[in-house]
Coordinates of C-alpha atoms in Angstrom, one line a residue:
Chain A
M1 CA -19.2 25.3 3.9
N2 CA -21.9 28.0 4.3
D3 CA -24.7 25.7 3.3
K4 CA -26.7 24.2 6.2
V5 CA -26.7 20.5 6.8
N6 CA -29.6 19.1 4.7
Y7 CA -31.5 16.8 7.0
S8 CA -33.9 15.8 4.3
H9 CA -31.1 13.7 2.7
I10 CA -30.5 11.5 5.7
K11 CA -33.2 9.0 4.8
G12 CA -31.7 8.6 1.3
R13 CA -28.2 8.1 2.6
V14 CA -29.3 5.5 5.1
M15 CA -31.2 3.7 2.4
K16 CA -28.1 3.7 0.1
N17 CA -26.1 2.3 3.0
A18 CA -28.5 -0.6 3.3
V19 CA -28.6 -1.2 -0.4
V20 CA -24.9 -1.3 -0.8
K21 CA -24.6 -3.8 2.0
W22 CA -27.1 -6.1 0.3
I23 CA -25.2 -5.9 -3.0
F24 CA -22.1 -7.1 -1.3
I25 CA -23.9 -9.9 0.5
M26 CA -25.4 -11.0 -2.8
A27 CA -22.0 -11.0 -4.5
T28 CA -20.7 -13.2 -1.8
S29 CA -23.7 -15.5 -2.1
V30 CA -23.2 -16.1 -5.8
A31 CA -19.8 -17.6 -5.0
L32 CA -21.1 -19.6 -2.1
I33 CA -24.1 -21.0 -3.9
F34 CA -22.0 -22.3 -6.8
L35 CA -19.5 -23.8 -4.4
A36 CA -22.4 -25.5 -2.5
L37 CA -23.8 -26.8 -5.8
L38 CA -20.5 -28.1 -6.9
I39 CA -19.8 -29.9 -3.6
G40 CA -23.3 -31.1 -3.4
R41 CA -23.2 -32.7 -6.9
V42 CA -19.8 -34.2 -6.4
L43 CA -20.8 -35.7 -3.0
S44 CA -24.1 -37.1 -4.2
Q45 CA -22.5 -38.7 -7.2
G46 CA -19.2 -39.9 -5.7
V47 CA -19.7 -40.8 -2.1
G48 CA -21.2 -44.2 -3.0
Y49 CA -18.0 -45.1 -4.8
L50 CA -15.6 -44.2 -2.0
S51 CA -14.1 -47.0 -0.2
I52 CA -10.7 -48.1 1.2
D53 CA -10.2 -50.2 -1.9
F54 CA -10.7 -47.1 -4.0
L55 CA -7.8 -45.5 -2.2
K56 CA -5.7 -48.7 -2.5
N57 CA -6.3 -49.9 -6.0
Y58 CA -4.6 -49.0 -9.3
P59 CA -6.7 -48.0 -12.3
A60 CA -8.6 -50.9 -13.7
P61 CA -10.9 -51.6 -16.6
Y62 CA -13.8 -52.5 -14.2
I63 CA -15.5 -49.9 -12.1
E64 CA -15.5 -52.1 -9.0
E65 CA -11.8 -52.5 -9.1
A66 CA -10.8 -49.0 -10.1
G67 CA -8.8 -46.9 -7.7
L68 CA -6.8 -43.7 -7.2
F69 CA -3.7 -45.1 -5.5
A70 CA -1.3 -44.3 -8.3
G71 CA -2.7 -40.8 -8.6
I72 CA -2.5 -40.1 -4.9
M73 CA 1.1 -41.3 -4.6
G74 CA 2.0 -39.5 -7.8
S75 CA 0.6 -36.2 -6.6
L76 CA 2.3 -36.5 -3.2
A77 CA 5.6 -37.4 -4.8
M78 CA 5.3 -34.5 -7.2
I79 CA 4.4 -31.9 -4.6
S80 CA 7.2 -33.1 -2.3
I81 CA 9.7 -32.2 -5.1
T82 CA 7.9 -29.0 -6.3
A83 CA 7.4 -27.5 -2.8
P84 CA 11.1 -27.3 -1.8
V85 CA 12.4 -26.4 -5.3
S86 CA 9.9 -23.6 -5.8
M87 CA 10.1 -22.3 -2.3
I88 CA 13.9 -22.1 -2.1
L89 CA 14.1 -20.5 -5.6
G90 CA 11.1 -18.2 -4.9
V91 CA 12.2 -16.9 -1.5
C92 CA 15.8 -16.4 -2.7
T93 CA 14.5 -14.5 -5.7
A94 CA 12.2 -12.4 -3.6
L95 CA 15.0 -11.6 -1.2
Y96 CA 17.3 -10.5 -4.0
L97 CA 14.6 -8.3 -5.6
E98 CA 13.5 -6.7 -2.3
E99 CA 16.7 -6.5 -0.2
Y100 CA 19.7 -6.4 -2.6
A101 CA 18.7 -5.3 -6.1
R102 CA 19.0 -1.6 -6.8
D103 CA 15.9 0.2 -7.8
N104 CA 16.6 0.9 -11.5
K105 CA 14.8 0.3 -14.9
F106 CA 16.2 -3.2 -15.2
T107 CA 15.0 -4.4 -11.8
R108 CA 11.6 -2.7 -12.3
F109 CA 11.3 -4.5 -15.6
I110 CA 12.0 -7.8 -13.8
R111 CA 9.5 -7.1 -11.1
V112 CA 6.7 -6.3 -13.5
N113 CA 7.5 -9.4 -15.5
V114 CA 7.5 -11.7 -12.5
Q115 CA 4.0 -10.5 -11.8
N116 CA 3.0 -11.1 -15.5
L117 CA 4.4 -14.6 -15.3
A118 CA 2.0 -15.4 -12.4
G119 CA -0.9 -14.8 -14.9
V120 CA 0.5 -16.9 -17.8
P121 CA -1.8 -19.8 -18.8
S122 CA -0.5 -23.1 -17.3
I123 CA -0.4 -24.8 -20.7
V124 CA 2.5 -22.4 -21.7
F125 CA 4.5 -23.7 -18.8
G126 CA 3.8 -27.2 -20.0
L127 CA 5.3 -26.3 -23.4
L128 CA 8.3 -24.8 -21.7
G129 CA 8.8 -27.9 -19.6
L130 CA 8.4 -30.1 -22.7
T131 CA 11.1 -28.1 -24.5
F132 CA 13.6 -27.9 -21.7
F133 CA 13.2 -30.7 -19.2
V134 CA 11.7 -33.5 -21.4
Y135 CA 13.8 -32.9 -24.6
L136 CA 16.7 -30.6 -24.0
F137 CA 17.7 -32.1 -20.6
E138 CA 16.6 -35.5 -21.8
M139 CA 14.6 -36.3 -18.7
G140 CA 11.8 -37.8 -20.8
Y141 CA 8.2 -38.2 -19.5
T142 CA 9.3 -38.7 -15.9
L143 CA 8.3 -37.5 -12.4
I144 CA 11.2 -35.1 -12.2
A145 CA 10.3 -33.4 -15.5
G146 CA 6.7 -33.0 -14.3
A147 CA 7.7 -31.7 -10.9
L148 CA 10.1 -29.2 -12.3
T149 CA 7.5 -27.9 -14.8
M150 CA 5.1 -27.5 -11.8
S151 CA 7.9 -25.6 -9.9
L152 CA 8.2 -23.1 -12.8
L153 CA 4.4 -22.8 -12.8
V154 CA 4.1 -21.9 -9.1
L155 CA 7.4 -20.0 -8.9
P156 CA 6.1 -16.5 -9.9
I157 CA 3.2 -16.8 -7.4
I158 CA 5.6 -17.6 -4.6
V159 CA 8.0 -14.9 -5.6
V160 CA 5.2 -12.3 -5.6
A161 CA 3.8 -13.5 -2.3
A162 CA 7.3 -13.6 -0.7
Q163 CA 8.1 -10.1 -2.0
E164 CA 4.9 -8.7 -0.4
A165 CA 5.6 -10.5 2.9
I166 CA 9.2 -9.2 2.9
R167 CA 8.2 -5.7 2.0
S168 CA 5.7 -5.6 4.9
V169 CA 8.4 -6.1 7.5
P170 CA 8.7 -2.7 9.2
S171 CA 11.9 -0.9 8.2
E172 CA 12.3 0.2 11.9
I173 CA 13.2 -3.2 13.0
R174 CA 15.7 -3.7 10.1
E175 CA 17.3 -0.4 11.1
A176 CA 17.5 -1.5 14.7
S177 CA 19.3 -4.7 13.6
I178 CA 21.7 -2.9 11.2
G179 CA 22.3 -0.2 13.8
M180 CA 23.7 -2.8 16.2
G181 CA 26.4 -3.9 13.8
A182 CA 24.5 -6.8 12.3
T183 CA 25.3 -7.6 8.7
K184 CA 22.6 -7.6 6.0
W185 CA 22.5 -11.3 6.0
Q186 CA 22.2 -11.6 9.8
T187 CA 19.4 -9.0 9.6
I188 CA 17.6 -11.0 6.9
W189 CA 18.1 -14.4 8.6
R190 CA 17.2 -13.4 12.1
I191 CA 14.7 -10.5 11.7
V192 CA 13.3 -10.2 8.2
L193 CA 12.6 -13.9 7.4
P194 CA 11.0 -14.9 10.7
A195 CA 8.7 -11.9 10.4
A196 CA 7.9 -12.6 6.8
I197 CA 7.4 -16.4 7.1
P198 CA 3.7 -16.4 7.8
G199 CA 3.0 -14.4 4.7
I200 CA 5.4 -16.5 2.6
L201 CA 3.7 -19.7 3.8
T202 CA 0.2 -18.4 3.0
G203 CA 1.2 -17.5 -0.5
S204 CA 3.0 -20.8 -1.0
I205 CA 0.0 -22.8 0.2
L206 CA -2.2 -21.2 -2.4
A207 CA 0.4 -21.9 -5.0
F208 CA 0.7 -25.6 -4.1
S209 CA -3.1 -25.9 -4.0
R210 CA -3.1 -24.7 -7.6
A211 CA -0.3 -27.1 -8.5
I212 CA -2.0 -30.1 -7.1
G213 CA -5.1 -29.4 -9.1
E214 CA -3.4 -28.7 -12.4
T215 CA -3.7 -31.0 -15.3
A216 CA -2.9 -29.1 -18.5
P217 CA 0.9 -28.8 -18.2
L218 CA 1.2 -32.4 -17.1
I219 CA -0.6 -33.7 -20.2
I220 CA 2.0 -32.0 -22.2
V221 CA 5.0 -33.2 -20.3
G222 CA 3.7 -36.7 -20.4
A223 CA 2.0 -37.7 -17.2
A224 CA 0.4 -41.2 -17.8
T225 CA -3.3 -41.8 -17.4
A226 CA -3.3 -45.5 -16.7
I227 CA -0.3 -46.7 -14.7
Y228 CA 0.0 -49.7 -12.5
S229 CA 2.9 -48.7 -10.3
I230 CA 3.8 -45.8 -7.9
P231 CA 6.8 -43.6 -8.5
D232 CA 9.9 -45.1 -6.8
S233 CA 12.6 -42.8 -8.3
L234 CA 12.8 -39.4 -9.8
F235 CA 12.8 -40.9 -13.2
S236 CA 9.7 -43.1 -12.8
K237 CA 6.6 -42.9 -14.9
Y238 CA 3.8 -41.2 -12.9
T239 CA 0.3 -40.0 -12.9
V240 CA -1.4 -37.5 -10.6
M241 CA -4.9 -37.3 -9.2
P242 CA -6.4 -34.7 -11.7
M243 CA -5.0 -36.7 -14.6
Q244 CA -6.7 -39.8 -13.4
I245 CA -9.9 -38.0 -12.8
Y246 CA -9.7 -36.4 -16.3
S247 CA -9.2 -39.8 -17.9
W248 CA -12.2 -41.2 -16.1
T249 CA -14.5 -38.3 -17.1
A250 CA -13.5 -39.0 -20.8
R251 CA -14.9 -42.5 -20.8
P252 CA -18.3 -43.0 -22.4
Q253 CA -20.1 -45.0 -19.7
E254 CA -22.0 -42.9 -17.2
E255 CA -20.8 -44.7 -14.1
W256 CA -17.2 -43.6 -14.7
Q257 CA -18.5 -40.1 -14.1
Y258 CA -19.3 -41.2 -10.5
V259 CA -15.9 -42.7 -10.1
A260 CA -14.4 -39.4 -11.2
A261 CA -16.6 -37.7 -8.6
A262 CA -15.2 -40.0 -6.0
G263 CA -11.7 -39.0 -7.2
I264 CA -12.6 -35.3 -6.9
I265 CA -13.7 -35.9 -3.3
V266 CA -10.4 -37.4 -2.4
L267 CA -8.5 -34.6 -4.2
L268 CA -10.6 -32.0 -2.2
I269 CA -9.9 -33.8 1.1
I270 CA -6.1 -33.9 0.4
L271 CA -6.2 -30.2 -0.5
L272 CA -8.0 -29.4 2.7
C273 CA -5.4 -31.4 4.7
M274 CA -2.5 -29.6 3.0
N275 CA -4.0 -26.2 3.8
A276 CA -4.8 -27.2 7.4
I277 CA -1.2 -28.3 7.9
A278 CA 0.2 -25.1 6.4
V279 CA -2.2 -22.9 8.4
W280 CA -1.1 -24.8 11.6
I281 CA 2.6 -24.1 10.7
R282 CA 1.8 -20.5 10.1
N283 CA 0.0 -20.0 13.4
K284 CA 2.8 -21.7 15.2
F285 CA 5.3 -19.3 13.8
Q286 CA 3.0 -16.3 14.6
K287 CA 2.8 -17.3 18.2
R288 CA 6.5 -17.4 18.6
F289 CA 7.0 -13.9 17.4
Chain B
M1 CA 38.6 19.5 24.4
A2 CA 41.4 17.1 24.2
N3 CA 39.2 14.1 24.8
K4 CA 37.0 14.0 21.8
A5 CA 34.8 11.2 20.5
F6 CA 33.9 12.6 17.1
S7 CA 35.7 15.2 15.1
I8 CA 33.7 16.5 12.2
E9 CA 35.4 18.6 9.5
D10 CA 33.9 20.5 6.6
F11 CA 31.2 17.9 6.3
N12 CA 28.5 18.1 3.6
L13 CA 25.7 15.7 2.8
W14 CA 23.3 15.4 -0.1
Y15 CA 20.1 13.4 -0.6
G16 CA 20.3 13.1 -4.3
T17 CA 20.6 16.7 -5.4
D18 CA 19.2 18.2 -2.2
Q19 CA 21.9 19.3 0.2
A20 CA 21.0 18.5 3.8
L21 CA 24.2 19.4 5.7
Y22 CA 26.5 22.4 4.9
Q23 CA 30.1 22.6 6.1
I24 CA 29.7 21.1 9.5
N25 CA 32.6 21.6 11.8
L26 CA 32.2 20.1 15.3
D27 CA 34.2 18.3 18.0
I28 CA 32.0 16.1 20.2
P29 CA 33.6 15.4 23.7
K30 CA 33.8 12.0 25.3
H31 CA 31.8 11.0 28.3
E32 CA 29.5 13.9 28.1
I33 CA 25.9 14.4 26.9
T34 CA 25.8 16.5 23.7
A35 CA 22.3 17.6 22.6
V36 CA 21.5 18.6 19.1
I37 CA 18.5 20.9 18.8
G38 CA 16.9 22.8 16.0
P39 CA 13.6 23.0 14.1
S40 CA 12.2 20.1 12.0
G41 CA 14.2 19.5 8.8
C42 CA 17.3 21.3 10.0
G43 CA 19.4 18.2 9.5
K44 CA 19.9 17.2 13.1
S45 CA 18.8 13.6 12.7
T46 CA 20.8 13.3 9.5
L47 CA 23.9 14.5 11.3
L48 CA 23.3 11.9 14.0
K49 CA 22.7 9.1 11.6
T50 CA 25.9 9.9 9.8
L51 CA 27.9 9.3 12.9
N52 CA 27.3 5.5 12.6
R53 CA 26.8 5.6 8.9
M54 CA 23.2 4.7 9.1
T55 CA 22.6 7.3 6.3
E56 CA 24.2 4.8 3.9
T57 CA 21.0 2.7 4.0
I58 CA 19.6 5.4 1.7
P59 CA 21.2 4.8 -1.7
S60 CA 21.1 8.4 -3.0
V61 CA 23.2 9.8 -0.1
Q62 CA 26.5 11.5 -1.0
T63 CA 28.9 13.1 1.4
S64 CA 32.1 15.2 1.4
G65 CA 34.4 16.2 4.2
S66 CA 35.7 14.0 7.0
I67 CA 34.4 12.5 10.3
E68 CA 36.9 10.9 12.7
Y69 CA 35.9 8.7 15.5
D70 CA 38.5 8.1 18.1
G71 CA 41.1 9.6 15.8
E72 CA 40.1 7.3 12.9
D73 CA 38.3 8.2 9.7
I74 CA 34.9 6.5 9.8
F75 CA 34.6 6.4 6.0
A76 CA 38.0 4.7 5.5
K77 CA 37.7 1.9 3.0
K78 CA 39.3 -0.8 5.2
K79 CA 37.0 0.2 8.1
M80 CA 34.1 -2.2 8.4
V81 CA 30.8 -0.4 9.0
E82 CA 29.6 -3.2 11.2
E83 CA 32.5 -2.5 13.6
L84 CA 31.7 1.2 13.7
R85 CA 28.0 0.4 14.5
T86 CA 29.0 -1.9 17.3
R87 CA 31.1 0.8 19.0
V88 CA 28.5 3.5 18.2
G89 CA 25.1 2.2 19.1
M90 CA 21.8 3.8 18.4
V91 CA 18.4 4.3 20.0
F92 CA 15.6 5.3 17.6
Q93 CA 12.8 7.8 17.7
K94 CA 10.0 5.2 17.9
P95 CA 10.5 2.3 20.3
N96 CA 11.4 -0.5 17.8
P97 CA 11.7 -3.8 19.7
F98 CA 12.0 -6.9 17.6
P99 CA 8.9 -9.1 17.5
K100 CA 10.6 -11.5 20.0
S101 CA 10.7 -12.0 23.7
I102 CA 12.3 -9.4 26.0
F103 CA 15.2 -11.7 26.5
E104 CA 15.8 -12.3 22.8
N105 CA 15.6 -8.6 22.1
V106 CA 18.5 -7.8 24.5
A107 CA 20.4 -11.0 23.6
Y108 CA 20.2 -10.2 19.9
G109 CA 23.3 -8.0 19.8
P110 CA 25.6 -10.4 21.7
K111 CA 24.3 -13.3 19.6
I112 CA 25.1 -11.6 16.2
H113 CA 28.5 -10.9 17.6
G114 CA 29.1 -14.6 18.2
I115 CA 28.2 -15.2 21.8
K116 CA 26.4 -18.5 22.1
K117 CA 26.9 -19.6 25.8
K118 CA 23.5 -19.4 27.6
Q119 CA 25.3 -18.5 30.8
V120 CA 27.1 -15.5 29.3
L121 CA 23.9 -14.3 27.5
N122 CA 22.0 -14.5 30.8
E123 CA 24.5 -12.3 32.4
V124 CA 24.6 -9.8 29.6
V125 CA 20.8 -9.5 29.4
E126 CA 20.5 -9.0 33.2
K127 CA 23.3 -6.4 33.3
S128 CA 21.9 -4.5 30.3
L129 CA 18.4 -4.5 31.6
K130 CA 19.6 -3.3 35.0
G131 CA 21.7 -0.6 33.1
A132 CA 18.6 0.6 31.4
A133 CA 16.7 0.7 34.7
I134 CA 14.0 -1.8 33.5
W135 CA 15.2 -5.0 35.2
D136 CA 12.9 -4.7 38.2
E137 CA 9.8 -4.3 35.9
V138 CA 10.5 -7.2 33.6
H139 CA 12.8 -9.7 35.3
D140 CA 9.9 -12.1 35.9
R141 CA 8.6 -12.0 32.3
L142 CA 11.7 -12.1 30.2
N143 CA 10.1 -14.7 27.9
Q144 CA 7.1 -12.6 27.1
N145 CA 6.9 -10.7 23.8
A146 CA 8.4 -7.2 24.0
F147 CA 5.3 -5.8 22.3
G148 CA 3.3 -6.4 25.5
L149 CA 5.2 -3.6 27.3
S150 CA 4.2 0.0 27.4
G151 CA 5.9 2.5 25.1
G152 CA 8.2 3.8 27.8
Q153 CA 9.2 0.3 28.8
Q154 CA 9.8 -0.7 25.2
Q155 CA 12.1 2.2 24.7
R156 CA 14.1 1.2 27.8
V157 CA 14.3 -2.4 26.5
C158 CA 15.6 -0.8 23.3
I159 CA 18.2 1.1 25.3
A160 CA 19.1 -2.2 27.1
R161 CA 19.4 -3.9 23.7
C162 CA 21.9 -1.1 22.7
L163 CA 23.8 -1.5 25.9
A164 CA 24.2 -5.2 25.4
I165 CA 26.6 -4.7 22.5
E166 CA 28.8 -2.7 24.9
P167 CA 29.2 0.4 22.7
D168 CA 31.3 3.4 23.6
V169 CA 28.9 6.0 22.2
I170 CA 25.1 5.9 22.2
L171 CA 23.3 8.0 19.6
M172 CA 19.7 8.8 20.5
D173 CA 17.3 10.1 17.9
E174 CA 14.5 11.9 19.8
P175 CA 14.2 8.9 22.1
T176 CA 11.3 10.4 24.1
S177 CA 9.2 12.1 21.4
A178 CA 6.7 9.2 21.3
L179 CA 6.4 8.9 25.1
D180 CA 4.3 10.4 27.8
P181 CA 5.9 12.8 30.4
I182 CA 6.5 10.2 33.1
S183 CA 8.2 7.8 30.8
T184 CA 10.2 10.7 29.4
L185 CA 11.3 11.6 32.9
K186 CA 12.5 8.1 33.5
I187 CA 14.4 8.0 30.3
E188 CA 16.0 11.3 31.0
E189 CA 17.2 10.1 34.4
L190 CA 18.5 7.0 32.8
I191 CA 20.4 9.1 30.2
K192 CA 22.1 11.1 33.0
E193 CA 23.0 7.8 34.7
L194 CA 24.5 6.4 31.5
K195 CA 26.8 9.4 31.0
K196 CA 29.3 7.8 33.5
D197 CA 30.1 5.0 31.1
Y198 CA 29.1 6.3 27.7
T199 CA 29.4 9.2 25.4
I200 CA 25.8 10.3 24.5
I201 CA 24.6 12.3 21.6
I202 CA 20.9 13.1 21.7
V203 CA 18.8 14.8 19.1
T204 CA 15.8 16.4 20.6
H205 CA 12.9 18.6 19.6
N206 CA 12.4 19.6 23.2
M207 CA 14.6 22.5 24.2
Q208 CA 13.8 22.0 27.9
Q209 CA 15.0 18.4 27.6
A210 CA 18.3 19.6 26.1
A211 CA 18.7 22.1 28.9
R212 CA 17.8 19.6 31.6
I213 CA 20.1 16.8 30.6
S214 CA 22.9 17.9 28.3
D215 CA 26.4 19.2 29.0
N216 CA 26.8 20.7 25.5
T217 CA 24.3 21.8 23.0
V218 CA 24.5 22.1 19.2
F219 CA 22.0 24.4 17.5
M220 CA 21.3 23.7 13.9
L221 CA 19.3 25.6 11.3
N222 CA 18.7 24.8 7.6
G223 CA 21.5 22.2 7.5
E224 CA 24.1 24.5 9.1
M225 CA 25.6 24.4 12.5
V226 CA 24.8 27.8 14.0
E227 CA 26.2 27.4 17.5
F228 CA 27.9 24.9 19.7
S229 CA 28.7 25.5 23.3
D230 CA 28.3 24.6 26.9
T231 CA 24.5 24.1 27.4
D232 CA 24.2 26.6 30.2
Q233 CA 25.9 29.2 28.2
L234 CA 23.9 28.5 25.0
F235 CA 20.6 28.8 26.8
S236 CA 21.5 31.8 29.0
N237 CA 23.8 33.7 26.8
P238 CA 23.6 32.7 23.1
K239 CA 26.2 34.2 20.8
D240 CA 24.2 34.0 17.6
K241 CA 21.1 36.0 17.1
R242 CA 19.4 33.0 15.4
T243 CA 20.0 30.8 18.4
E244 CA 18.5 33.5 20.7
D245 CA 15.4 33.7 18.5
Y246 CA 15.0 30.0 18.5
I247 CA 15.4 29.4 22.2
T248 CA 13.2 32.3 23.1
G249 CA 10.5 30.9 20.9
R250 CA 10.4 33.4 18.2
F251 CA 10.3 30.6 15.6
G252 CA 10.4 26.8 15.5

């Protein structure tokens, strides 16, 4: 502390400051540039093939008649099963781990493994779904088997997000509630969950976005690629948007690539809509509290 | 002291292997203000939180000895802790309103205890806010978020929230330590006012505060109760040398 402040270093430090800032800007740009390239390419190839008929038609052998209707309806049907199943299971699991479970070796082991599961390749979940839902529970290659497989895939992501959201609720307001004679459940239901819901929803949105774009596990549990009906029961045959897109890209003629690009545009728009709805729900909750 | 709220006998408490309270023996009278003073870490907050069993939220806590409230053992197996906490309310160190409207904050207690009628809730909220001397400041914005209030106002809303469950005893854990002098003064006046209807036990860092508002004072040091007597007597004529050293500012 006896050394004098060295003014000759100021210039160097200011320079470093500027350099670091530019490194971060460039890192961000890399992601943005590739995103722009991807969107630009997809738009330039696919926009011409977009039409109302493309949304309304079933897959067809001729490009002019091909459509994504079965895929759109299949994806929506699947997400409307996957979302409630995985959210109910995920939030209940997170509540147990954060609020009820004692902190011992066993629960710590579970916590670490839930986090590991969130990083397991999706194809592994496909194999799990094939073993359990398709064969063991004899569901076959049906919508419900696919949706439950997807629920398993997103479950760890939702559990981890919900755990973090629940943990970030300040302990002071829990104490205030318990100190007034509220039971643990009343405290969770009236205080902890309302405060944690924005965080839980944010995590769930990201998880569902992943689910709606997944193909690999569904190939294994038997989603169809060409199907001429929309799911009308839990045990219907089904396809989803990414499956349909995947099957188009696999065809030899170049024009099918453009049809696939059109499919990607539709998929992206539906993803954006889902996220917008969820963000809106989240903001609504935040305003109330 | 025939009319006692709490009767504590040979009470010990451990956090894991660290003993925080040693052989506490204390009778706390009803309808008076009892202040608990002592340096940081002396166990005064722990003692307070034991009285409505809030210490049990920490898993490693173990206790021995007995505490009776109104003649009944608070640790008795058949006693439900929720009932104890309804009769013995608590106000915390930092104002901790829920992230809800002022109305919902105060109505929370009655609601969890099963009151649903809007009419009744309105009455309870108004009565509690008036009881906590904050009604005039907030009556026209009951639906606004309680976070929008100043620290002192938040703390009075928290007191109102506590009054709304109609407790017999109010435990206060350094309720003014996070507040400015003017808010502190208001809360002190309020506490004196509340004495008519409630038994109040207040932990405070501030010796002047204890001298100003309390009827009895407990002095604690290193987990032991050193002295308990009439406030005037404890501050003017302490029996124990350690109490004298503390109140004259020789340590702490």
